[in-house]
PDB file of C-alpha atoms in Angstrom:
ATOM      1  CA  MET G 290      -0.105   0.028  -0.041  1.00  0.00           C
ATOM      2  CA  SER G 291       1.370   3.518  -1.182  1.00  0.00           C
ATOM      3  CA  VAL G 292       1.255   6.098   1.476  1.00  0.00           C
ATOM      4  CA  SER G 293       1.074   9.860   0.185  1.00  0.00           C
ATOM      5  CA  ARG G 294       3.600  12.215   2.031  1.00  0.00           C
ATOM      6  CA  ARG G 295       0.658  14.050   3.871  1.00  0.00           C
ATOM      7  CA  GLN G 296      -0.315  10.689   5.240  1.00  0.00           C
ATOM      8  CA  PHE G 297       3.071  10.094   6.446  1.00  0.00           C
ATOM      9  CA  LEU G 298       3.676  13.650   7.947  1.00  0.00           C
ATOM     10  CA  GLN G 299       0.316  12.933   9.945  1.00  0.00           C
ATOM     11  CA  THR G 300       1.540   9.491  10.917  1.00  0.00           C
ATOM     12  CA  CYS G 301       4.882  10.761  12.328  1.00  0.00           C
ATOM     13  CA  SER G 302       2.897  13.502  14.160  1.00  0.00           C
ATOM     14  CA  ALA G 303       0.557  10.874  15.785  1.00  0.00           C
ATOM     15  CA  VAL G 304       3.318   8.429  16.746  1.00  0.00           C
ATOM     16  CA  GLY G 305       5.133  11.413  18.478  1.00  0.00           C
ATOM     17  CA  ALA G 306       2.146  12.183  20.208  1.00  0.00           C
ATOM     18  CA  GLY G 307       1.538   8.531  21.271  1.00  0.00           C
ATOM     19  CA  LEU G 308      -1.522   8.286  19.347  1.00  0.00           C
ATOM     20  CA  LEU G 309      -2.303   5.769  16.386  1.00  0.00           C
ATOM     21  CA  LEU G 310      -4.840   6.602  14.075  1.00  0.00           C
ATOM     22  CA  PRO G 311      -7.174   3.616  12.828  1.00  0.00           C
ATOM     23  CA  GLY G 312      -6.054   2.823   8.988  1.00  0.00           C
ATOM     24  CA  ILE G 313      -3.272   4.838   8.958  1.00  0.00           C
ATOM     25  CA  PRO G 314       0.317   2.654   9.080  1.00  0.00           C
ATOM     26  CA  SER G 315       2.680   3.619  11.832  1.00  0.00           C
ATOM     27  CA  ALA G 316       6.242   4.320  11.487  1.00  0.00           C
ATOM     28  CA  PHE G 317       7.238   1.723  13.982  1.00  0.00           C
ATOM     29  CA  ALA G 318       4.669  -0.894  12.304  1.00  0.00           C
ATOM     30  CA  ALA G 319       6.558  -0.334   8.802  1.00  0.00           C
ATOM     31  CA  ALA G 320      10.126  -0.330  10.776  1.00  0.00           C
ATOM     32  CA  LYS G 321       9.445  -4.141  10.989  1.00  0.00           C
ATOM     33  CA  SER G 322      10.424  -4.976   7.668  1.00  0.00           C
ATOM     34  CA  GLN G 323      13.250  -2.342   7.706  1.00  0.00           C
ATOM     35  CA  GLU G 324      16.511  -3.130   6.641  1.00  0.00           C
ATOM     36  CA  PHE G 325      19.716  -0.760   7.286  1.00  0.00           C
ATOM     37  CA  LYS G 326      22.593  -1.122   4.827  1.00  0.00           C
ATOM     38  CA  ILE G 327      26.284   0.483   5.206  1.00  0.00           C
ATOM     39  CA  SER G 328      27.599   2.419   2.427  1.00  0.00           C
ATOM     40  CA  LEU G 329      30.642   4.555   2.554  1.00  0.00           C
ATOM     41  CA  ALA G 330      31.215   8.181   1.430  1.00  0.00           C
ATOM     42  CA  GLN G 331      34.296   9.080  -0.707  1.00  0.00           C
ATOM     43  CA  TRP G 332      35.109  11.841   1.213  1.00  0.00           C
ATOM     44  CA  SER G 333      35.796   9.856   4.274  1.00  0.00           C
ATOM     45  CA  LEU G 334      39.197   8.776   2.339  1.00  0.00           C
ATOM     46  CA  HIS G 335      39.383  12.565   0.974  1.00  0.00           C
ATOM     47  CA  LYS G 336      43.125  12.920   2.525  1.00  0.00           C
ATOM     48  CA  ALA G 337      44.354   9.453   0.739  1.00  0.00           C
ATOM     49  CA  PHE G 338      42.855  10.605  -2.788  1.00  0.00           C
ATOM     50  CA  PHE G 339      43.895  14.454  -2.513  1.00  0.00           C
ATOM     51  CA  ASP G 340      47.603  13.339  -1.643  1.00  0.00           C
ATOM     52  CA  GLY G 341      47.380  10.720  -4.386  1.00  0.00           C
ATOM     53  CA  LYS G 342      47.827   7.632  -1.932  1.00  0.00           C
ATOM     54  CA  LEU G 343      44.675   6.224  -3.749  1.00  0.00           C
ATOM     55  CA  ASP G 344      43.565   6.466  -7.401  1.00  0.00           C
ATOM     56  CA  PRO G 345      39.771   7.447  -7.409  1.00  0.00           C
ATOM     57  CA  LEU G 346      39.164   4.588  -9.671  1.00  0.00           C
ATOM     58  CA  ASP G 347      39.986   2.201  -7.151  1.00  0.00           C
ATOM     59  CA  PHE G 348      37.198   3.447  -4.529  1.00  0.00           C
ATOM     60  CA  ALA G 349      35.049   0.667  -5.096  1.00  0.00           C
ATOM     61  CA  LYS G 350      37.804  -2.122  -4.666  1.00  0.00           C
ATOM     62  CA  THR G 351      38.769   0.263  -1.268  1.00  0.00           C
ATOM     63  CA  ALA G 352      35.058   0.397   0.146  1.00  0.00           C
ATOM     64  CA  LYS G 353      34.885  -3.630  -0.377  1.00  0.00           C
ATOM     65  CA  GLN G 354      38.225  -5.054   0.240  1.00  0.00           C
ATOM     66  CA  GLU G 355      39.447  -2.782   3.026  1.00  0.00           C
ATOM     67  CA  PHE G 356      36.055  -2.339   4.718  1.00  0.00           C
ATOM     68  CA  GLY G 357      33.644  -4.896   3.807  1.00  0.00           C
ATOM     69  CA  ILE G 358      31.493  -2.082   2.276  1.00  0.00           C
ATOM     70  CA  THR G 359      29.452  -2.961  -0.770  1.00  0.00           C
ATOM     71  CA  GLY G 360      27.727   0.556  -1.261  1.00  0.00           C
ATOM     72  CA  ILE G 361      29.531   3.650  -2.396  1.00  0.00           C
ATOM     73  CA  GLU G 362      28.671   7.165  -2.935  1.00  0.00           C
ATOM     74  CA  TYR G 363      31.148   9.120  -5.175  1.00  0.00           C
ATOM     75  CA  VAL G 364      32.358  12.890  -4.712  1.00  0.00           C
ATOM     76  CA  ASN G 365      32.790  14.988  -7.666  1.00  0.00           C
ATOM     77  CA  GLN G 366      35.756  16.569  -6.254  1.00  0.00           C
ATOM     78  CA  PHE G 367      37.837  13.802  -7.289  1.00  0.00           C
ATOM     79  CA  TYR G 368      36.681  13.550 -11.094  1.00  0.00           C
ATOM     80  CA  MET G 369      35.894  17.147 -11.882  1.00  0.00           C
ATOM     81  CA  ASP G 370      37.253  16.818 -15.576  1.00  0.00           C
ATOM     82  CA  LYS G 371      35.792  13.104 -15.860  1.00  0.00           C
ATOM     83  CA  ALA G 372      32.110  13.848 -16.078  1.00  0.00           C
ATOM     84  CA  THR G 373      31.529  13.736 -19.799  1.00  0.00           C
ATOM     85  CA  ASP G 374      34.584  11.470 -20.218  1.00  0.00           C
ATOM     86  CA  GLU G 375      32.813   8.363 -21.126  1.00  0.00           C
ATOM     87  CA  LYS G 376      35.827   6.008 -21.095  1.00  0.00           C
ATOM     88  CA  TYR G 377      36.606   6.722 -17.606  1.00  0.00           C
ATOM     89  CA  LEU G 378      33.079   6.481 -16.139  1.00  0.00           C
ATOM     90  CA  LYS G 379      32.879   2.979 -18.197  1.00  0.00           C
ATOM     91  CA  GLU G 380      36.126   2.067 -16.175  1.00  0.00           C
ATOM     92  CA  LEU G 381      35.026   3.251 -12.929  1.00  0.00           C
ATOM     93  CA  LYS G 382      31.579   1.659 -13.562  1.00  0.00           C
ATOM     94  CA  SER G 383      33.220  -1.598 -14.452  1.00  0.00           C
ATOM     95  CA  ARG G 384      35.509  -1.431 -11.681  1.00  0.00           C
ATOM     96  CA  ALA G 385      32.174  -1.416  -9.190  1.00  0.00           C
ATOM     97  CA  GLU G 386      30.360  -3.874 -10.924  1.00  0.00           C
ATOM     98  CA  GLY G 387      33.615  -5.855 -10.904  1.00  0.00           C
ATOM     99  CA  GLU G 388      33.999  -6.057  -6.928  1.00  0.00           C
ATOM    100  CA  GLY G 389      30.031  -6.272  -6.525  1.00  0.00           C
ATOM    101  CA  VAL G 390      29.909  -2.936  -5.193  1.00  0.00           C
ATOM    102  CA  THR G 391      26.530  -0.446  -5.821  1.00  0.00           C
ATOM    103  CA  SER G 392      27.006   3.025  -6.909  1.00  0.00           C
ATOM    104  CA  LEU G 393      24.736   5.061  -4.990  1.00  0.00           C
ATOM    105  CA  LEU G 394      25.199   8.528  -5.384  1.00  0.00           C
ATOM    106  CA  ILE G 395      27.215  11.441  -6.691  1.00  0.00           C
ATOM    107  CA  MET G 396      28.172  14.377  -4.409  1.00  0.00           C
ATOM    108  CA  VAL G 397      28.248  17.450  -6.114  1.00  0.00           C
ATOM    109  CA  ASP G 398      30.111  20.407  -5.385  1.00  0.00           C
ATOM    110  CA  ARG G 399      31.844  23.499  -6.725  1.00  0.00           C
ATOM    111  CA  GLU G 400      29.320  23.888  -9.525  1.00  0.00           C
ATOM    112  CA  GLY G 401      27.630  27.095  -8.724  1.00  0.00           C
ATOM    113  CA  ASN G 402      24.819  28.094  -6.106  1.00  0.00           C
ATOM    114  CA  LEU G 403      21.451  26.343  -7.066  1.00  0.00           C
ATOM    115  CA  GLY G 404      19.811  29.362  -5.203  1.00  0.00           C
ATOM    116  CA  ASP G 405      22.019  32.095  -6.495  1.00  0.00           C
ATOM    117  CA  ALA G 406      20.311  35.562  -6.033  1.00  0.00           C
ATOM    118  CA  ASP G 407      21.577  36.428  -9.785  1.00  0.00           C
ATOM    119  CA  GLU G 408      18.987  34.332 -11.873  1.00  0.00           C
ATOM    120  CA  LYS G 409      21.315  33.986 -14.583  1.00  0.00           C
ATOM    121  CA  LYS G 410      23.987  32.294 -12.239  1.00  0.00           C
ATOM    122  CA  ARG G 411      21.399  30.409 -11.103  1.00  0.00           C
ATOM    123  CA  THR G 412      20.623  29.179 -14.448  1.00  0.00           C
ATOM    124  CA  GLN G 413      24.107  28.611 -15.111  1.00  0.00           C
ATOM    125  CA  ALA G 414      24.557  26.287 -11.906  1.00  0.00           C
ATOM    126  CA  VAL G 415      21.502  24.129 -12.489  1.00  0.00           C
ATOM    127  CA  GLU G 416      23.117  23.770 -16.131  1.00  0.00           C
ATOM    128  CA  ASN G 417      26.361  23.005 -14.484  1.00  0.00           C
ATOM    129  CA  HIS G 418      24.971  20.334 -12.633  1.00  0.00           C
ATOM    130  CA  HIS G 419      23.460  18.329 -15.771  1.00  0.00           C
ATOM    131  CA  LYS G 420      26.429  16.449 -16.688  1.00  0.00           C
ATOM    132  CA  TRP G 421      26.280  15.156 -13.002  1.00  0.00           C
ATOM    133  CA  VAL G 422      22.992  13.909 -13.267  1.00  0.00           C
ATOM    134  CA  ASP G 423      23.839  12.057 -16.720  1.00  0.00           C
ATOM    135  CA  ALA G 424      27.286  10.495 -15.062  1.00  0.00           C
ATOM    136  CA  ALA G 425      25.292   9.358 -12.183  1.00  0.00           C
ATOM    137  CA  LYS G 426      22.630   7.728 -14.520  1.00  0.00           C
ATOM    138  CA  PHE G 427      25.524   6.184 -16.438  1.00  0.00           C
ATOM    139  CA  LEU G 428      27.050   4.708 -12.907  1.00  0.00           C
ATOM    140  CA  GLY G 429      23.762   3.397 -12.188  1.00  0.00           C
ATOM    141  CA  CYS G 430      23.171   5.764  -8.941  1.00  0.00           C
ATOM    142  CA  HIS G 431      19.928   6.364  -7.744  1.00  0.00           C
ATOM    143  CA  SER G 432      20.775  10.524  -6.964  1.00  0.00           C
ATOM    144  CA  VAL G 433      23.124  13.195  -7.174  1.00  0.00           C
ATOM    145  CA  ARG G 434      23.805  15.358  -3.837  1.00  0.00           C
ATOM    146  CA  VAL G 435      23.742  18.960  -4.224  1.00  0.00           C
ATOM    147  CA  ASN G 436      23.766  22.074  -2.054  1.00  0.00           C
ATOM    148  CA  ALA G 437      21.475  24.740  -1.647  1.00  0.00           C
ATOM    149  CA  ALA G 438      23.231  27.755  -1.088  1.00  0.00           C
ATOM    150  CA  SER G 439      21.715  31.184  -1.182  1.00  0.00           C
ATOM    151  CA  SER G 440      21.416  34.407  -0.163  1.00  0.00           C
ATOM    152  CA  GLY G 441      19.006  37.289   0.623  1.00  0.00           C
ATOM    153  CA  THR G 442      16.118  37.173   3.520  1.00  0.00           C
ATOM    154  CA  TYR G 443      14.884  34.076   4.823  1.00  0.00           C
ATOM    155  CA  GLU G 444      11.398  33.609   2.396  1.00  0.00           C
ATOM    156  CA  GLU G 445      13.822  34.890  -0.565  1.00  0.00           C
ATOM    157  CA  GLN G 446      16.093  32.138  -0.065  1.00  0.00           C
ATOM    158  CA  ILE G 447      13.486  29.568   0.175  1.00  0.00           C
ATOM    159  CA  ASP G 448      12.268  30.805  -3.425  1.00  0.00           C
ATOM    160  CA  ARG G 449      15.382  31.066  -4.909  1.00  0.00           C
ATOM    161  CA  ALA G 450      16.547  27.500  -3.611  1.00  0.00           C
ATOM    162  CA  ALA G 451      13.361  25.993  -4.363  1.00  0.00           C
ATOM    163  CA  ASP G 452      13.386  27.312  -7.912  1.00  0.00           C
ATOM    164  CA  GLY G 453      16.847  25.935  -9.018  1.00  0.00           C
ATOM    165  CA  LEU G 454      15.937  22.388  -7.430  1.00  0.00           C
ATOM    166  CA  SER G 455      12.985  22.473  -9.273  1.00  0.00           C
ATOM    167  CA  ARG G 456      14.741  22.920 -12.545  1.00  0.00           C
ATOM    168  CA  LEU G 457      17.375  20.507 -11.820  1.00  0.00           C
ATOM    169  CA  THR G 458      14.698  18.073 -10.661  1.00  0.00           C
ATOM    170  CA  GLU G 459      13.004  18.226 -13.863  1.00  0.00           C
ATOM    171  CA  TYR G 460      15.802  17.700 -15.979  1.00  0.00           C
ATOM    172  CA  ALA G 461      16.761  14.316 -13.477  1.00  0.00           C
ATOM    173  CA  ALA G 462      13.115  13.060 -12.994  1.00  0.00           C
ATOM    174  CA  PRO G 463      12.907  11.701 -16.694  1.00  0.00           C
ATOM    175  CA  GLN G 464      16.148   9.721 -16.080  1.00  0.00           C
ATOM    176  CA  GLY G 465      14.717   8.160 -12.946  1.00  0.00           C
ATOM    177  CA  LEU G 466      17.239  10.178 -11.022  1.00  0.00           C
ATOM    178  CA  ASN G 467      16.780  12.083  -7.559  1.00  0.00           C
ATOM    179  CA  VAL G 468      18.033  15.334  -6.354  1.00  0.00           C
ATOM    180  CA  ILE G 469      18.862  15.115  -2.761  1.00  0.00           C
ATOM    181  CA  VAL G 470      19.799  18.057  -0.569  1.00  0.00           C
ATOM    182  CA  GLU G 471      22.268  18.010   2.250  1.00  0.00           C
ATOM    183  CA  ASN G 472      22.287  20.363   5.150  1.00  0.00           C
ATOM    184  CA  HIS G 473      25.775  22.120   4.628  1.00  0.00           C
ATOM    185  CA  GLY G 474      25.803  25.698   5.743  1.00  0.00           C
ATOM    186  CA  GLY G 475      23.750  28.501   5.903  1.00  0.00           C
ATOM    187  CA  LEU G 476      20.290  28.146   6.214  1.00  0.00           C
ATOM    188  CA  SER G 477      20.227  24.820   4.722  1.00  0.00           C
ATOM    189  CA  SER G 478      21.615  23.589   7.895  1.00  0.00           C
ATOM    190  CA  SER G 479      18.364  24.700   9.210  1.00  0.00           C
ATOM    191  CA  GLY G 480      15.802  21.806   9.372  1.00  0.00           C
ATOM    192  CA  ALA G 481      12.780  24.143   9.461  1.00  0.00           C
ATOM    193  CA  TRP G 482      14.241  26.100   6.521  1.00  0.00           C
ATOM    194  CA  LEU G 483      15.167  23.011   4.232  1.00  0.00           C
ATOM    195  CA  SER G 484      12.045  21.483   5.119  1.00  0.00           C
ATOM    196  CA  SER G 485      10.154  24.545   3.697  1.00  0.00           C
ATOM    197  CA  VAL G 486      12.415  24.485   0.578  1.00  0.00           C
ATOM    198  CA  MET G 487      11.047  20.550  -0.058  1.00  0.00           C
ATOM    199  CA  LYS G 488       7.559  21.549   0.563  1.00  0.00           C
ATOM    200  CA  LYS G 489       7.695  24.172  -1.807  1.00  0.00           C
ATOM    201  CA  VAL G 490       9.372  22.097  -4.694  1.00  0.00           C
ATOM    202  CA  ASP G 491       7.070  19.346  -4.063  1.00  0.00           C
ATOM    203  CA  ASN G 492       8.459  16.730  -6.271  1.00  0.00           C
ATOM    204  CA  PRO G 493       8.741  13.210  -5.367  1.00  0.00           C
ATOM    205  CA  ARG G 494      12.412  13.306  -7.036  1.00  0.00           C
ATOM    206  CA  CYS G 495      13.603  15.628  -4.836  1.00  0.00           C
ATOM    207  CA  GLY G 496      14.276  15.188  -1.377  1.00  0.00           C
ATOM    208  CA  THR G 497      17.213  15.296   1.565  1.00  0.00           C
ATOM    209  CA  LEU G 498      20.229  13.859   2.593  1.00  0.00           C
ATOM    210  CA  PRO G 499      20.132  14.546   6.178  1.00  0.00           C
ATOM    211  CA  ASP G 500      24.014  14.448   7.636  1.00  0.00           C
ATOM    212  CA  PHE G 501      24.323  13.922  11.211  1.00  0.00           C
ATOM    213  CA  GLY G 502      26.956  16.583  11.726  1.00  0.00           C
ATOM    214  CA  ASN G 503      26.241  19.311   9.228  1.00  0.00           C
ATOM    215  CA  PHE G 504      24.267  21.711  11.574  1.00  0.00           C
ATOM    216  CA  ALA G 505      26.293  25.078  11.605  1.00  0.00           C
ATOM    217  CA  ILE G 506      24.709  27.773  10.126  1.00  0.00           C
ATOM    218  CA  ASP G 507      27.278  30.152  10.962  1.00  0.00           C
ATOM    219  CA  ARG G 508      30.264  28.836  12.546  1.00  0.00           C
ATOM    220  CA  ASN G 509      32.099  32.156  12.558  1.00  0.00           C
ATOM    221  CA  LYS G 510      29.373  33.477  14.663  1.00  0.00           C
ATOM    222  CA  ASP G 511      28.708  30.006  16.615  1.00  0.00           C
ATOM    223  CA  ILE G 512      25.226  29.658  15.402  1.00  0.00           C
ATOM    224  CA  TRP G 513      24.067  25.956  15.308  1.00  0.00           C
ATOM    225  CA  TYR G 514      21.000  24.328  14.729  1.00  0.00           C
ATOM    226  CA  ASP G 515      19.743  21.395  16.965  1.00  0.00           C
ATOM    227  CA  ARG G 516      20.769  18.312  15.235  1.00  0.00           C
ATOM    228  CA  TYR G 517      18.572  15.736  16.490  1.00  0.00           C
ATOM    229  CA  GLN G 518      15.629  18.123  15.773  1.00  0.00           C
ATOM    230  CA  GLY G 519      17.276  18.985  12.275  1.00  0.00           C
ATOM    231  CA  VAL G 520      17.387  15.198  11.479  1.00  0.00           C
ATOM    232  CA  GLU G 521      13.891  14.704  12.420  1.00  0.00           C
ATOM    233  CA  GLU G 522      12.795  17.269  10.299  1.00  0.00           C
ATOM    234  CA  LEU G 523      14.442  16.441   7.559  1.00  0.00           C
ATOM    235  CA  MET G 524      14.009  12.286   7.509  1.00  0.00           C
ATOM    236  CA  PRO G 525      10.402  12.576   6.178  1.00  0.00           C
ATOM    237  CA  PHE G 526      12.236  13.711   2.817  1.00  0.00           C
ATOM    238  CA  ALA G 527      15.066  11.443   2.900  1.00  0.00           C
ATOM    239  CA  LYS G 528      16.689   9.378   0.196  1.00  0.00           C
ATOM    240  CA  ALA G 529      19.750   8.561   1.760  1.00  0.00           C
ATOM    241  CA  VAL G 530      21.516   9.229   5.247  1.00  0.00           C
ATOM    242  CA  SER G 531      24.771  10.558   5.945  1.00  0.00           C
ATOM    243  CA  VAL G 532      26.362   9.095   9.406  1.00  0.00           C
ATOM    244  CA  LYS G 533      29.025  11.705  10.241  1.00  0.00           C
ATOM    245  CA  THR G 534      31.809  10.963  12.515  1.00  0.00           C
ATOM    246  CA  HIS G 535      34.514  12.509  13.936  1.00  0.00           C
ATOM    247  CA  ASP G 536      36.750  11.412  17.145  1.00  0.00           C
ATOM    248  CA  PHE G 537      35.645   8.810  19.461  1.00  0.00           C
ATOM    249  CA  VAL G 538      34.734   8.736  23.207  1.00  0.00           C
ATOM    250  CA  ASP G 539      36.162   5.336  24.853  1.00  0.00           C
ATOM    251  CA  ASP G 540      33.290   5.103  27.590  1.00  0.00           C
ATOM    252  CA  GLN G 541      30.497   6.197  25.497  1.00  0.00           C
ATOM    253  CA  PRO G 542      30.184   3.703  22.664  1.00  0.00           C
ATOM    254  CA  PHE G 543      27.785   5.571  20.184  1.00  0.00           C
ATOM    255  CA  MET G 544      29.139   9.259  20.806  1.00  0.00           C
ATOM    256  CA  THR G 545      31.560  10.951  18.375  1.00  0.00           C
ATOM    257  CA  VAL G 546      32.832  14.515  18.783  1.00  0.00           C
ATOM    258  CA  ASP G 547      33.914  17.385  16.635  1.00  0.00           C
ATOM    259  CA  SER G 548      36.731  18.581  18.590  1.00  0.00           C
ATOM    260  CA  ARG G 549      36.914  21.563  16.702  1.00  0.00           C
ATOM    261  CA  PHE G 550      33.443  22.704  18.097  1.00  0.00           C
ATOM    262  CA  ASN G 551      33.293  20.806  20.778  1.00  0.00           C
ATOM    263  CA  LYS G 552      29.873  19.544  19.194  1.00  0.00           C
ATOM    264  CA  LYS G 553      28.669  15.675  20.240  1.00  0.00           C
ATOM    265  CA  THR G 554      26.569  13.433  18.032  1.00  0.00           C
ATOM    266  CA  ASP G 555      24.770  10.289  19.756  1.00  0.00           C
ATOM    267  CA  ILE G 556      25.050   7.834  16.949  1.00  0.00           C
ATOM    268  CA  LEU G 557      22.442   5.577  18.411  1.00  0.00           C
ATOM    269  CA  ARG G 558      19.978   8.350  18.919  1.00  0.00           C
ATOM    270  CA  MET G 559      20.360   9.607  15.604  1.00  0.00           C
ATOM    271  CA  MET G 560      19.599   6.134  14.259  1.00  0.00           C
ATOM    272  CA  LYS G 561      16.577   5.918  16.526  1.00  0.00           C
ATOM    273  CA  ILE G 562      15.409   8.883  14.744  1.00  0.00           C
ATOM    274  CA  VAL G 563      15.775   7.426  11.440  1.00  0.00           C
ATOM    275  CA  LYS G 564      14.018   4.368  12.285  1.00  0.00           C
ATOM    276  CA  ALA G 565      11.321   6.012  13.739  1.00  0.00           C
ATOM    277  CA  ALA G 566      11.038   7.756  10.178  1.00  0.00           C
ATOM    278  CA  GLY G 567      10.308   4.555   8.579  1.00  0.00           C
ATOM    279  CA  TYR G 568      13.653   5.070   6.634  1.00  0.00           C
ATOM    280  CA  SER G 569      15.193   1.857   5.239  1.00  0.00           C
ATOM    281  CA  GLY G 570      18.048   1.184   3.011  1.00  0.00           C
ATOM    282  CA  TYR G 571      21.897   2.553   2.865  1.00  0.00           C
ATOM    283  CA  CYS G 572      23.257   4.738   5.695  1.00  0.00           C
ATOM    284  CA  GLY G 573      26.629   6.074   4.431  1.00  0.00           C
ATOM    285  CA  ILE G 574      29.620   6.488   6.584  1.00  0.00           C
ATOM    286  CA  GLU G 575      31.418   9.974   6.297  1.00  0.00           C
ATOM    287  CA  TYR G 576      34.311  10.051   8.838  1.00  0.00           C
ATOM    288  CA  GLU G 577      36.035  13.436   9.381  1.00  0.00           C
ATOM    289  CA  GLY G 578      37.896  13.069  12.614  1.00  0.00           C
ATOM    290  CA  LYS G 579      41.452  13.833  13.420  1.00  0.00           C
ATOM    291  CA  GLU G 580      42.655  11.399  15.851  1.00  0.00           C
ATOM    292  CA  LEU G 581      42.896   8.256  13.890  1.00  0.00           C
ATOM    293  CA  ASP G 582      43.978   7.957  10.613  1.00  0.00           C
ATOM    294  CA  GLU G 583      41.156   7.705   7.666  1.00  0.00           C
ATOM    295  CA  TYR G 584      41.177   3.926   7.574  1.00  0.00           C
ATOM    296  CA  ALA G 585      41.066   3.264  11.246  1.00  0.00           C
ATOM    297  CA  GLY G 586      38.525   6.157  11.446  1.00  0.00           C
ATOM    298  CA  ILE G 587      36.081   4.561   9.016  1.00  0.00           C
ATOM    299  CA  ARG G 588      36.502   0.955  10.747  1.00  0.00           C
ATOM    300  CA  LYS G 589      35.569   2.543  14.027  1.00  0.00           C
ATOM    301  CA  SER G 590      32.499   4.202  12.406  1.00  0.00           C
ATOM    302  CA  LYS G 591      31.452   1.065  10.918  1.00  0.00           C
ATOM    303  CA  GLU G 592      31.783  -0.900  14.173  1.00  0.00           C
ATOM    304  CA  MET G 593      29.624   1.800  16.193  1.00  0.00           C
ATOM    305  CA  LEU G 594      27.100   1.843  13.261  1.00  0.00           C
ATOM    306  CA  GLU G 595      26.625  -1.931  13.161  1.00  0.00           C
ATOM    307  CA  LYS G 596      26.337  -1.720  17.024  1.00  0.00           C
ATOM    308  CA  ALA G 597      23.832   1.198  16.670  1.00  0.00           C
ATOM    309  CA  ILE G 598      21.723  -0.889  14.098  1.00  0.00           C
ATOM    310  CA  ALA G 599      21.790  -3.991  16.477  1.00  0.00           C
ATOM    311  CA  GLU G 600      20.388  -2.054  19.080  1.00  0.00           C
ATOM    312  CA  LEU G 601      17.774  -0.984  17.084  1.00  0.00           C
ATOM    313  CA  GLY G 602      16.538  -4.521  16.758  1.00  0.00           C
TER     314      GLY G 602
END
């Protein structure tokens, strides 16, 4: 039975209030058939890639053979001149398939602001993203992850971001691709704001990628959004989840700490929110810690996430 977005939101509200309405499936009832899989965001190894210690073509092999992870999330920054290189993309796809690894999405940065106040620049940003949609389609991904950077008043930024996202989604949808937005600084790190953008776009092919850690609206001014509230607000639109980890706490098995800003994230608490929303599928590890090297940090993150999933039952 399909459930409309409106019904789903009503259901979540009813669950939060301790009320289950007859005839409407609860998120908890749906959770019985939930299955969580673990994927790896390429940014977790950004130092190794940028330093030339790893070839971006070997991302799938590294995920599978080093970490036992069979779902991968590409980052376009490692392939900036390869989006239209058919020979390269064929090799990238072939290597993933050879390892039995599923290509899930491409994270797209540095292609302009989809919510730019200048309409010409906004249009150019939309067009700049087209090649990554095409590349994602070729690789067999389900989505491109984009940003919703904008400027202006709160309402103006909603309108501008929704316009850019709507136009990009209109390009991606016929190809069976989703356009998903990560909370990634500025107003996009406000769960309330980004949820409003999603509602304004109102396209099932446009959704979110809630990141557990990216809730700094303005780091310079120390303005932060509550991360648990933010994830809860973004989950009804989620088509992927980013399990952001930093450094670890020995006596707190589910706690990760971003020591730069002394911000803590309880991964188990986050995963309970994810489960309550009825989400199933891949949860992507994105390790950005300082104390452990990238390989050790990914392994520790995977261990933590596996324990959290086991706790959920």
